[in-house]
XYZ file of C-alpha atoms in Angstrom:
223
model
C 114.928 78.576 84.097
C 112.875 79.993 86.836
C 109.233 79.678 86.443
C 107.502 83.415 85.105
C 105.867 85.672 87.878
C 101.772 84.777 87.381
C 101.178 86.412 91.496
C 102.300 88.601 93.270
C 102.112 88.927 97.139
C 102.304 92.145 98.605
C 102.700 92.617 102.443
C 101.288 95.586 104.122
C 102.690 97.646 106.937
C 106.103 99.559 105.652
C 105.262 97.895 101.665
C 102.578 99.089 100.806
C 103.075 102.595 103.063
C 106.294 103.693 104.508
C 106.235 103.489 108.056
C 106.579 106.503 110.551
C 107.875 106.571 114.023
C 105.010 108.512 115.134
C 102.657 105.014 114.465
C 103.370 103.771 118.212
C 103.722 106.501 120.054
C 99.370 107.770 118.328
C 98.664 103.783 119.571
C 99.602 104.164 123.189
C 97.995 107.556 123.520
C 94.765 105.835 122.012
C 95.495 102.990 124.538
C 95.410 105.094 127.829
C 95.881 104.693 130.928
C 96.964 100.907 129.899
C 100.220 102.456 128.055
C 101.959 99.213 128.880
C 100.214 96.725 127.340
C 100.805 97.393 123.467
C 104.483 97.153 123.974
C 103.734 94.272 126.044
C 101.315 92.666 123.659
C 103.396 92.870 120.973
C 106.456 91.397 122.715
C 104.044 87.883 123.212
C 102.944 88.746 120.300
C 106.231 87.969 118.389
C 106.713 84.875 120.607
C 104.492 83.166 117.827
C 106.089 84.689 114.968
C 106.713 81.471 112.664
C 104.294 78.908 115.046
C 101.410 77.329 113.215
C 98.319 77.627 115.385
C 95.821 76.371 113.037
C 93.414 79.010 113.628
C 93.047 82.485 114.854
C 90.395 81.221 117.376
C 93.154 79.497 118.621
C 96.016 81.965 118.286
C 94.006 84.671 119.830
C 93.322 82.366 122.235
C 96.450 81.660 123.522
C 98.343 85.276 122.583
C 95.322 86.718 125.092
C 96.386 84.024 128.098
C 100.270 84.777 127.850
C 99.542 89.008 128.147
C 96.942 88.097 130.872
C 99.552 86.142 132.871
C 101.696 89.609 132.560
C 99.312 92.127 132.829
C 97.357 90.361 135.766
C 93.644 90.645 134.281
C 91.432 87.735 132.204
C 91.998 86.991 129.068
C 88.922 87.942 128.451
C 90.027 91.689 129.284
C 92.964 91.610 126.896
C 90.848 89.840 124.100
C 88.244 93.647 124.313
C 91.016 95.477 124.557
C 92.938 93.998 121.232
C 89.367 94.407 119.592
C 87.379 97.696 120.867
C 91.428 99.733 121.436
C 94.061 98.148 119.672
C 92.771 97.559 116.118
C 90.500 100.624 116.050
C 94.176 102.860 117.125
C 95.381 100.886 114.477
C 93.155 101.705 111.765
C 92.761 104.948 112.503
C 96.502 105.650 112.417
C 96.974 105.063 108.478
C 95.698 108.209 108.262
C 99.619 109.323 108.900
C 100.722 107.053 105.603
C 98.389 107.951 103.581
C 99.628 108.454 99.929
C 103.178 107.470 100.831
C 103.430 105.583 97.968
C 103.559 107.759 95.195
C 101.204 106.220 92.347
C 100.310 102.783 94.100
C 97.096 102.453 92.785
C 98.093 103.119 89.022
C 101.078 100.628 89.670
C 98.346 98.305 91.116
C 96.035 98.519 88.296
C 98.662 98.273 85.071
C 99.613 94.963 87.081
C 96.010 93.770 86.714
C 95.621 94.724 83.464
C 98.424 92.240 82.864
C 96.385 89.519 84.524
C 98.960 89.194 87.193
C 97.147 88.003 90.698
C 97.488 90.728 93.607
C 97.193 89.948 97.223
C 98.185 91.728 100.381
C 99.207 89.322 103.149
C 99.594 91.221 106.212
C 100.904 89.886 109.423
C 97.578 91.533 111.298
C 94.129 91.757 110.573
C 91.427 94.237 110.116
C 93.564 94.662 106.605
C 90.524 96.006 104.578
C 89.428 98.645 106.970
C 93.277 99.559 106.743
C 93.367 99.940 102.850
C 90.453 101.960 103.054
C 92.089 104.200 105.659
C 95.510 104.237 103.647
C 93.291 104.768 99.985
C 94.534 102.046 98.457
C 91.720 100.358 96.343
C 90.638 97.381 97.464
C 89.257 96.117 94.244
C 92.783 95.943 92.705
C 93.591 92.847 94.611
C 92.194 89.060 94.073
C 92.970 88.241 97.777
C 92.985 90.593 100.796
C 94.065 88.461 103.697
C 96.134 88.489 106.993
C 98.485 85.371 108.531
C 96.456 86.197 112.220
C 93.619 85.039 110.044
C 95.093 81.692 109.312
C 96.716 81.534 112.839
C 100.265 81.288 112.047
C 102.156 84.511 111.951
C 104.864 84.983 109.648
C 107.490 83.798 108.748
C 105.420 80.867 108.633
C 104.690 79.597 105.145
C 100.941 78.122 105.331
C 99.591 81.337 104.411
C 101.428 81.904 101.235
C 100.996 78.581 100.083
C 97.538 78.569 101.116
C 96.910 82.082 98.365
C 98.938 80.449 95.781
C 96.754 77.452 96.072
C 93.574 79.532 95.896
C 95.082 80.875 92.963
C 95.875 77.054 91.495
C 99.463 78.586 91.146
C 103.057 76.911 91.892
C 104.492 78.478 94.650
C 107.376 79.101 92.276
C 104.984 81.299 90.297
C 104.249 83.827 93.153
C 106.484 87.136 93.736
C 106.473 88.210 97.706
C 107.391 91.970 97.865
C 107.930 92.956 101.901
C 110.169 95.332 103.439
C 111.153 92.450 106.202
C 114.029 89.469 105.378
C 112.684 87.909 108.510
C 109.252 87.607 108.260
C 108.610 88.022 104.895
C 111.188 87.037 102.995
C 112.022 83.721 105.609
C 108.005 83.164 104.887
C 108.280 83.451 101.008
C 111.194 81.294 101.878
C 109.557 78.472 103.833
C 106.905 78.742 100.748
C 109.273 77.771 97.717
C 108.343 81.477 96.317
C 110.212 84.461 95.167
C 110.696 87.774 97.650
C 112.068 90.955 96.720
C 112.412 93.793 99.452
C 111.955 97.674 99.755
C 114.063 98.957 101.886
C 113.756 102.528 103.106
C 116.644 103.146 104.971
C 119.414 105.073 103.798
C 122.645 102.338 103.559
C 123.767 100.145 101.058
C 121.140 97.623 100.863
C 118.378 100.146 100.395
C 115.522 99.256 97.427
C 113.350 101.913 97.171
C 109.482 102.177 96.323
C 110.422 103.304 93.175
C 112.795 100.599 92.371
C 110.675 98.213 93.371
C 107.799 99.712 91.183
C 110.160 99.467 88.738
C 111.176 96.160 88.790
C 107.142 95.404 89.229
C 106.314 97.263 85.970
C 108.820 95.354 83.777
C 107.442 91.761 84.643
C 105.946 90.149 81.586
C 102.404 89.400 81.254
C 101.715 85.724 81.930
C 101.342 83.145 78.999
């Protein structure tokens, strides 16, 4: 017998709001006249999907040399633009996925109330100024993280395992919930923990929000 749900980790971008096409397209506007460095950025970017870093000192470090080679400035350049363009672009683009959720914050709070351990683990950072953006209550959650933080992007598994350790849980006692197999489910994976997916495409695999929210609500309370 499987060991009861005590945590559950929740990723962020497309789980916790459904994503919109329009999201990239509001970036590179924000990021003009440099319109080709967020696709570029985020093509290096998922060269370290999975690779442990050890830090996001380091991480940065390195993910701001590799678009530097390509985009023929300093690193230096690329590190202000990730910080005073990209993540403000970012941020201020949840304002499209707002509320997409319908009743995340009361499916949030009946989960506390069960003394079930929340967390968002999402694969970038500035993830508070996000929730805020999204309104998603912050206070719902024990642990409001990202795996740039811990520099090692996921699918890597230090990041889970690092939560569920904060939480003195077995990894075999914490829930993922992500919309991506290969990032967040491979991660929940590499971490000996459950994963369960919401899907919003149309096809045969789909598992909706509500499903999900579902499933969610019928998880017993931990002993």
């Amino acid at each position: 017998m499987s060991d009861a749900v005590k945590g559950i980790i929740f990723d962020l971008d497309g789980t916790l709001y459904r994503m919109h096409w329009l999201m990239r397209p509001f970036i590179t506007l924000r990021a003009f006249p440099n319109v080709l460095r967020l696709p570029r950025f985020i093509r290096e970017r998922n060269r370290f999907a999975g690779v442990d870093m050890e830090s996001r000192e380091k991480l940065m470090e390195e993910l701001c040399l590799s678009v530097s080679r390509i985009e023929k400035c300093s690193p230096a350049v690329i590190q202000t633009w990730i910080e005073k363009s990209f993540y403000p672009a970012f941020i201020d683009s949840m304002f499209l996925f707002k509320d997409s959720r319908p009743e995340l914050n009361s499916t949030l709070s009946r989960l506390k109330k069960k003394k079930l351990r929340l967390a968002v683990l999402s694969d970038y950072s500035m993830v508070s100024e996000r929730l805020e953006k999204l309104r998603i209550d912050l206070s719902l959650f024990d642990t409001v993280t990202s795996s740039e933080q811990f520099g090692a992007l996921k699918p890597s598994g230090r990041p889970f395992v690092e939560i569920a350790r904060k939480w003195n849980l077995k990894p075999s006692e914490v829930l993922v919930v992500g919309d991506r197999v290969d990032t967040d489910g491979e991660g929940a994976k590499a971490a000996g923990m459950k994963f369960t997916q919401i899907c919003d495409k149309k096809n045969e695999q789909s598992t909706s929000w509500q499903t999900v929210r579902d499933y969610l609500l019928s998880l017993p309370e931990p002993l």
